[in-house]
Amino acid sequence: MTAHFRVRGDVAVLVPAAGMGVRLGPGAPKALRLLRGEPLLVHAVRRVALAPSVGCIVVAAPADAVDDVTVLLSSIVAGETCVAAEPALVTSGAFDGSVALDGSGALDGAGASGGFGAAPGVRLIVVAGGASRQASVAAALAAVPDEFGIVLVHDAARALTPPELVEAVADAVRGGHGAVIPVLAVVDTIKQVDNSGVVVGTVDRSVLRAVQTPQGFRRDVLTSAHAAAVDEHTDDAGMAEKIGVAVHTVPGSEAAMKITRPFDLAVAELLF
Ligand code: CTP
Ligand code: MG
C-alpha cells in the first residue's frame, strides 16, 4: 500500500536532543547513540521530515555538538544545502508537492530504514540546547521562523515515531485544539507508595494514560505556556495545563516508545 499526502508545510517541529542519556549508560549523548548504525536523532528527524505538514525542524543539540549535528542532518536532507553559523540553518531545494510513503513498514510503526527517502523541502535549524529538556525546548522555540503557526515538540529519544503520528497531532491542532498529545492506555496496575516503599493505594488505571510525543500546540499557546512556567516540567502539555489550556488527546503509537534504558534500545533494534 502506498499513501500520498498533500504537503501543507505549516508546521514547525522542535526536537529536543541535548540530553546526556544518563539512564542509557556511559557513552555519547543519547541522541547521537547508534540504532542500527545511525544516530537516534537521524532516525527521529528523518521520520518527522516525512510528515507532509512539516515545513521546518528545529533541533536543540548538545551545545558542543551543534556543528556536528548540522552536518549529520544535512546528509538526510535532499537537494542543495546551506549551512549558516548561529543558529545553524540547512535548507533543501524545491519540493514537488507530495510525498509517497512506501508501505514496507513505515506506515504502521518503525519501518525499515530503507523505506525512507531523503526529505526535500524541509528547513532544518540547529541550536544549542540547555541544561534541562524545558530549556532546550525554549531555545528551539525561540528559533522558529515567524511563518509557522503550529509547533510540535518531539523527543529525539522517540526515534521510531511514525510520520503518521506527526500528521495526526498536526491535524488535531489545525482542527482547532490549542494543545494535543498522543496517549496510550496504561497496561500495568499502578500503585502509589510512600517514602519507605509501602503501598498507599491503587490508582484507577482506567483513567490513566501514558503520554508520548510529538505534542502539538498553537504557537501562541506554547509560547505563553513556556513564558509562564516557573518550575520544571517533563512535558510541554504540562505547562499548557498550568495556564488553563484544554489538552486534547489522540491515539498514540507503540512505535513512538521513548528509548530511555538499554532494554529500550535493544527493543528498538528489533523493531526494524
Ligand atoms: N533533552 C534535551 N535537553 C536536556 C535534557 C533532555 O534536549 N537538557 C531531550 C533529550 O535529548 C531527549 C528528550 O529531551 O530527546 C527526552 O529526555 P530524556 O529521554 O530524559 O533524555 P535524556 O535527558 O538524555 O536522558 P536521561 O534523563 O536518562 O539523562
Ligand atoms: Mg532526561
Short mmCIF file of C-alpha atoms and ligand atoms in Angstrom, two decimals:
data_model
loop_
_atom_site.label_atom_id
_atom_site.label_comp_id
_atom_site.label_asym_id
_atom_site.label_seq_id
_atom_site.Cartn_x
_atom_site.Cartn_y
_atom_site.Cartn_z
CA MET A 1 0.00 0.00 0.00
CA THR A 2 1.23 3.48 -0.83
CA ALA A 3 -0.08 6.62 0.86
CA HIS A 4 0.09 10.02 -0.78
CA PHE A 5 -0.09 13.12 1.34
CA ARG A 6 -0.66 16.67 0.30
CA VAL A 7 2.02 18.99 1.53
CA ARG A 8 0.88 21.79 3.80
CA GLY A 9 4.19 22.74 5.36
CA ASP A 10 2.57 24.90 8.05
CA VAL A 11 4.14 23.05 10.98
CA ALA A 12 7.46 23.56 12.77
CA VAL A 13 8.72 20.66 14.87
CA LEU A 14 11.07 21.25 17.80
CA VAL A 15 13.32 18.28 18.53
CA PRO A 16 14.97 18.42 21.97
CA ALA A 17 18.11 16.30 21.56
CA ALA A 18 20.53 17.80 24.08
CA GLY A 19 20.15 15.26 26.87
CA MET A 20 23.04 13.17 28.11
CA GLY A 21 21.18 9.88 28.30
CA VAL A 22 22.31 9.04 31.82
CA ARG A 23 19.82 6.17 32.12
CA LEU A 24 21.12 4.65 28.89
CA GLY A 25 24.56 4.34 30.45
CA PRO A 26 28.03 5.65 29.56
CA GLY A 27 28.62 6.84 26.02
CA ALA A 28 27.80 9.69 23.69
CA PRO A 29 24.78 11.97 24.30
CA LYS A 30 21.69 9.80 23.80
CA ALA A 31 20.53 11.44 20.57
CA LEU A 32 23.87 10.56 19.00
CA ARG A 33 23.91 6.94 20.14
CA LEU A 34 23.53 4.45 17.31
CA LEU A 35 20.49 2.38 16.41
CA ARG A 36 21.15 0.05 13.50
CA GLY A 37 24.24 2.08 12.65
CA GLU A 38 22.62 5.51 12.66
CA PRO A 39 22.19 8.05 15.48
CA LEU A 40 18.78 8.13 17.18
CA LEU A 41 18.46 11.76 16.11
CA VAL A 42 18.81 10.84 12.45
CA HIS A 43 16.05 8.26 12.76
CA ALA A 44 13.80 10.75 14.53
CA VAL A 45 14.37 13.67 12.18
CA ARG A 46 14.04 11.54 9.07
CA ARG A 47 10.61 10.33 10.16
CA VAL A 48 9.44 13.80 11.22
CA ALA A 49 10.58 15.24 7.89
CA LEU A 50 8.47 12.67 6.04
CA ALA A 51 5.28 14.09 7.56
CA PRO A 52 3.92 16.35 4.81
CA SER A 53 2.72 19.04 7.23
CA VAL A 54 6.25 19.69 8.41
CA GLY A 55 7.97 22.70 6.89
CA CYS A 56 10.68 23.29 9.48
CA ILE A 57 12.56 21.24 12.07
CA VAL A 58 14.45 22.96 14.87
CA VAL A 59 16.86 20.66 16.70
CA ALA A 60 18.24 21.51 20.14
CA ALA A 61 21.60 19.75 20.11
CA PRO A 62 24.22 19.32 22.84
CA ALA A 63 26.00 22.69 22.99
CA ASP A 64 29.34 21.25 21.89
CA ALA A 65 27.81 19.29 19.03
CA VAL A 66 25.86 21.94 17.09
CA ASP A 67 28.22 21.80 14.10
CA ASP A 68 28.42 18.01 14.08
CA VAL A 69 24.65 17.69 14.29
CA THR A 70 24.23 20.17 11.45
CA VAL A 71 26.50 18.09 9.23
CA LEU A 72 24.79 14.89 10.34
CA LEU A 73 21.34 16.15 9.43
CA SER A 74 22.44 17.75 6.18
CA SER A 75 23.09 14.26 4.92
CA ILE A 76 19.44 13.27 5.29
CA VAL A 77 18.05 16.35 3.55
CA ALA A 78 17.88 16.17 -0.23
CA GLY A 79 18.78 18.96 -2.57
CA GLU A 80 21.15 21.84 -2.05
CA THR A 81 22.03 22.70 1.49
CA CYS A 82 23.21 25.88 3.03
CA VAL A 83 24.71 25.94 6.49
CA ALA A 84 24.68 29.16 8.48
CA ALA A 85 26.71 29.89 11.58
CA GLU A 86 24.34 30.54 14.52
CA PRO A 87 21.79 29.10 14.61
CA ALA A 88 22.79 26.54 12.03
CA LEU A 89 20.47 26.53 9.05
CA VAL A 90 20.06 23.82 6.45
CA THR A 91 17.63 24.39 3.61
CA SER A 92 16.84 21.91 0.91
CA GLY A 93 15.92 22.50 -2.68
CA ALA A 94 12.47 22.72 -4.25
CA PHE A 95 9.78 20.24 -3.36
CA ASP A 96 7.34 18.74 -5.84
CA GLY A 97 4.33 18.95 -3.55
CA SER A 98 3.77 15.37 -2.48
CA VAL A 99 5.36 12.56 -0.55
CA ALA A 100 4.79 8.89 -1.18
CA LEU A 101 5.46 6.58 1.70
CA ASP A 102 6.14 3.03 0.71
CA GLY A 103 4.14 0.60 2.79
CA SER A 104 7.10 -1.60 3.63
CA GLY A 105 6.64 -0.95 7.31
CA ALA A 106 6.76 2.82 7.67
CA LEU A 107 3.02 3.26 7.88
CA ASP A 108 2.44 1.13 10.93
CA GLY A 109 5.47 1.79 13.01
CA ALA A 110 9.21 1.61 12.90
CA GLY A 111 9.60 0.51 9.32
CA ALA A 112 12.77 -0.38 7.51
CA SER A 113 15.21 2.48 7.19
CA GLY A 114 15.43 1.59 3.52
CA GLY A 115 11.76 2.57 3.16
CA PHE A 116 12.58 6.24 3.76
CA GLY A 117 13.98 8.53 1.14
CA ALA A 118 15.55 11.92 1.72
CA ALA A 119 13.23 14.68 2.84
CA PRO A 120 13.16 17.54 0.37
CA GLY A 121 11.54 20.87 1.18
CA VAL A 122 12.06 20.83 4.92
CA ARG A 123 14.14 23.54 6.57
CA LEU A 124 16.43 22.44 9.38
CA ILE A 125 17.68 24.74 12.10
CA VAL A 126 20.11 23.55 14.78
CA VAL A 127 20.51 25.44 18.06
CA ALA A 128 22.38 24.71 21.28
CA GLY A 129 20.18 23.03 23.87
CA GLY A 130 20.03 23.90 27.56
CA ALA A 131 20.61 22.26 30.92
CA SER A 132 17.07 20.82 31.07
CA ARG A 133 14.66 19.50 28.46
CA GLN A 134 12.48 22.54 29.12
CA ALA A 135 15.39 24.90 28.45
CA SER A 136 16.22 23.02 25.25
CA VAL A 137 12.64 23.32 24.01
CA ALA A 138 12.63 27.03 24.88
CA ALA A 139 15.84 27.57 22.90
CA ALA A 140 14.37 25.77 19.89
CA LEU A 141 11.08 27.64 20.17
CA ALA A 142 12.90 30.95 20.07
CA ALA A 143 14.40 29.99 16.69
CA VAL A 144 11.14 29.10 14.92
CA PRO A 145 10.62 31.34 11.86
CA ASP A 146 7.63 33.69 12.06
CA GLU A 147 5.51 31.96 9.42
CA PHE A 148 4.82 28.80 11.42
CA GLY A 149 1.62 28.96 13.45
CA ILE A 150 1.62 25.33 14.58
CA VAL A 151 4.51 24.00 16.65
CA LEU A 152 5.09 20.38 17.66
CA VAL A 153 7.62 19.22 20.25
CA HIS A 154 9.13 15.80 19.68
CA ASP A 155 11.78 13.97 21.69
CA ALA A 156 14.75 12.71 19.69
CA ALA A 157 14.60 9.74 22.05
CA ARG A 158 11.34 8.62 20.38
CA ALA A 159 13.39 7.78 17.34
CA LEU A 160 10.97 5.40 15.62
CA THR A 161 7.84 7.54 15.77
CA PRO A 162 5.96 7.09 12.51
CA PRO A 163 5.26 10.15 10.31
CA GLU A 164 1.55 9.35 10.55
CA LEU A 165 1.55 10.21 14.25
CA VAL A 166 3.14 13.57 13.47
CA GLU A 167 0.38 14.17 10.93
CA ALA A 168 -2.37 13.14 13.33
CA VAL A 169 -1.17 15.56 16.00
CA ALA A 170 -0.72 18.38 13.48
CA ASP A 171 -4.22 17.71 12.08
CA ALA A 172 -5.77 17.95 15.53
CA VAL A 173 -4.11 21.31 16.17
CA ARG A 174 -5.13 22.52 12.74
CA GLY A 175 -8.66 21.39 13.56
CA GLY A 176 -8.87 23.85 16.44
CA HIS A 177 -7.25 22.30 19.51
CA GLY A 178 -4.72 24.56 21.25
CA ALA A 179 -2.77 21.64 22.70
CA VAL A 180 -2.70 18.00 21.57
CA ILE A 181 -0.92 14.93 22.96
CA PRO A 182 -0.69 11.31 21.79
CA VAL A 183 -1.56 8.82 24.51
CA LEU A 184 -1.71 5.10 25.16
CA ALA A 185 -3.70 3.16 27.74
CA VAL A 186 -1.69 2.08 30.78
CA VAL A 187 -1.25 -1.69 30.88
CA ASP A 188 0.34 -2.16 34.31
CA THR A 189 -1.50 -1.82 37.58
CA ILE A 190 -0.29 1.44 39.15
CA LYS A 191 0.19 1.85 42.88
CA GLN A 192 1.11 4.86 44.94
CA VAL A 193 3.82 4.18 47.53
CA ASP A 194 5.21 6.18 50.44
CA ASN A 195 8.84 7.10 51.06
CA SER A 196 9.61 3.69 52.55
CA GLY A 197 8.11 1.85 49.58
CA VAL A 198 4.93 0.78 51.32
CA VAL A 199 1.80 0.90 49.17
CA VAL A 200 -0.55 3.77 49.96
CA GLY A 201 -3.19 2.82 47.42
CA THR A 202 -4.04 1.53 43.98
CA VAL A 203 -4.78 4.10 41.30
CA ASP A 204 -7.76 3.58 38.96
CA ARG A 205 -5.92 2.57 35.80
CA SER A 206 -8.87 3.21 33.50
CA VAL A 207 -8.49 6.98 33.82
CA LEU A 208 -4.72 7.00 33.28
CA ARG A 209 -2.83 7.45 30.00
CA ALA A 210 0.84 7.20 29.14
CA VAL A 211 1.87 10.31 27.21
CA GLN A 212 4.11 10.44 24.17
CA THR A 213 5.45 12.98 21.73
CA PRO A 214 5.04 14.72 19.34
CA GLN A 215 2.92 17.11 21.36
CA GLY A 216 1.29 19.79 19.25
CA PHE A 217 0.36 23.38 20.03
CA ARG A 218 -0.94 26.53 18.52
CA ARG A 219 2.21 28.57 18.57
CA ASP A 220 0.85 31.25 20.90
CA VAL A 221 -0.22 28.57 23.38
CA LEU A 222 3.26 27.03 23.55
CA THR A 223 4.91 30.43 23.80
CA SER A 224 2.59 31.51 26.63
CA ALA A 225 3.00 28.20 28.43
CA HIS A 226 6.79 28.44 28.39
CA ALA A 227 6.73 32.10 29.39
CA ALA A 228 4.53 31.30 32.40
CA ALA A 229 6.42 28.19 33.58
CA VAL A 230 8.15 28.67 36.91
CA ASP A 231 9.16 25.10 37.65
CA GLU A 232 10.47 22.19 35.60
CA HIS A 233 8.04 20.02 33.64
CA THR A 234 8.70 16.71 31.95
CA ASP A 235 6.49 17.61 29.02
CA ASP A 236 5.16 20.72 27.34
CA ALA A 237 1.47 19.90 27.70
CA GLY A 238 2.00 20.09 31.46
CA MET A 239 2.91 23.74 31.07
CA ALA A 240 -0.14 24.36 28.88
CA GLU A 241 -2.34 22.74 31.56
CA LYS A 242 -0.89 25.15 34.13
CA ILE A 243 -2.15 28.15 32.15
CA GLY A 244 -5.60 26.64 31.79
CA VAL A 245 -5.44 25.33 28.22
CA ALA A 246 -7.53 22.22 27.49
CA VAL A 247 -5.24 19.44 26.25
CA HIS A 248 -6.80 17.18 23.62
CA THR A 249 -5.68 13.55 23.24
CA VAL A 250 -5.21 11.45 20.12
CA PRO A 251 -4.25 7.77 19.93
CA GLY A 252 -0.50 7.24 20.31
CA SER A 253 1.71 4.61 18.72
CA GLU A 254 3.72 1.85 20.33
CA ALA A 255 6.46 2.62 17.83
CA ALA A 256 6.75 6.06 19.46
CA MET A 257 8.26 4.43 22.57
CA LYS A 258 10.89 6.52 24.34
CA ILE A 259 14.34 4.98 24.28
CA THR A 260 15.46 5.55 27.84
CA ARG A 261 17.29 2.45 29.14
CA PRO A 262 19.48 -0.17 27.43
CA PHE A 263 16.49 -2.52 27.26
CA ASP A 264 14.56 0.06 25.20
CA LEU A 265 17.44 0.36 22.74
CA ALA A 266 17.53 -3.42 22.38
CA VAL A 267 13.77 -3.46 21.69
CA ALA A 268 14.11 -0.65 19.16
CA GLU A 269 16.79 -2.65 17.31
CA LEU A 270 14.25 -5.44 16.92
CA LEU A 271 11.52 -3.14 15.63
CA PHE A 272 13.20 -2.68 12.26
N1 CTP B 1 16.71 16.73 26.36
C1 CTP B 1 17.22 17.96 25.93
N2 CTP B 1 17.96 18.73 26.77
C2 CTP B 1 18.20 18.34 28.03
C3 CTP B 1 17.67 17.11 28.51
C4 CTP B 1 16.91 16.32 27.64
O1 CTP B 1 17.04 18.32 24.78
N3 CTP B 1 18.94 19.13 28.81
C5 CTP B 1 16.00 15.88 25.42
C6 CTP B 1 16.65 14.50 25.24
O2 CTP B 1 17.74 14.59 24.32
C7 CTP B 1 15.51 13.64 24.78
C8 CTP B 1 14.28 14.33 25.38
O3 CTP B 1 14.70 15.60 25.88
O4 CTP B 1 15.39 13.61 23.36
C9 CTP B 1 13.66 13.49 26.47
O5 CTP B 1 14.58 13.41 27.56
P1 CTP B 1 15.13 12.03 28.16
O6 CTP B 1 14.52 10.87 27.48
O7 CTP B 1 15.08 12.15 29.64
O8 CTP B 1 16.65 12.05 27.65
P2 CTP B 1 17.95 12.36 28.49
O9 CTP B 1 17.72 13.52 29.40
O10 CTP B 1 19.07 12.45 27.51
O11 CTP B 1 18.11 11.00 29.32
P3 CTP B 1 18.43 10.85 30.90
O12 CTP B 1 17.29 11.56 31.62
O13 CTP B 1 18.47 9.38 31.12
O14 CTP B 1 19.77 11.51 31.12
MG MG B 2 16.25 13.35 30.99
#
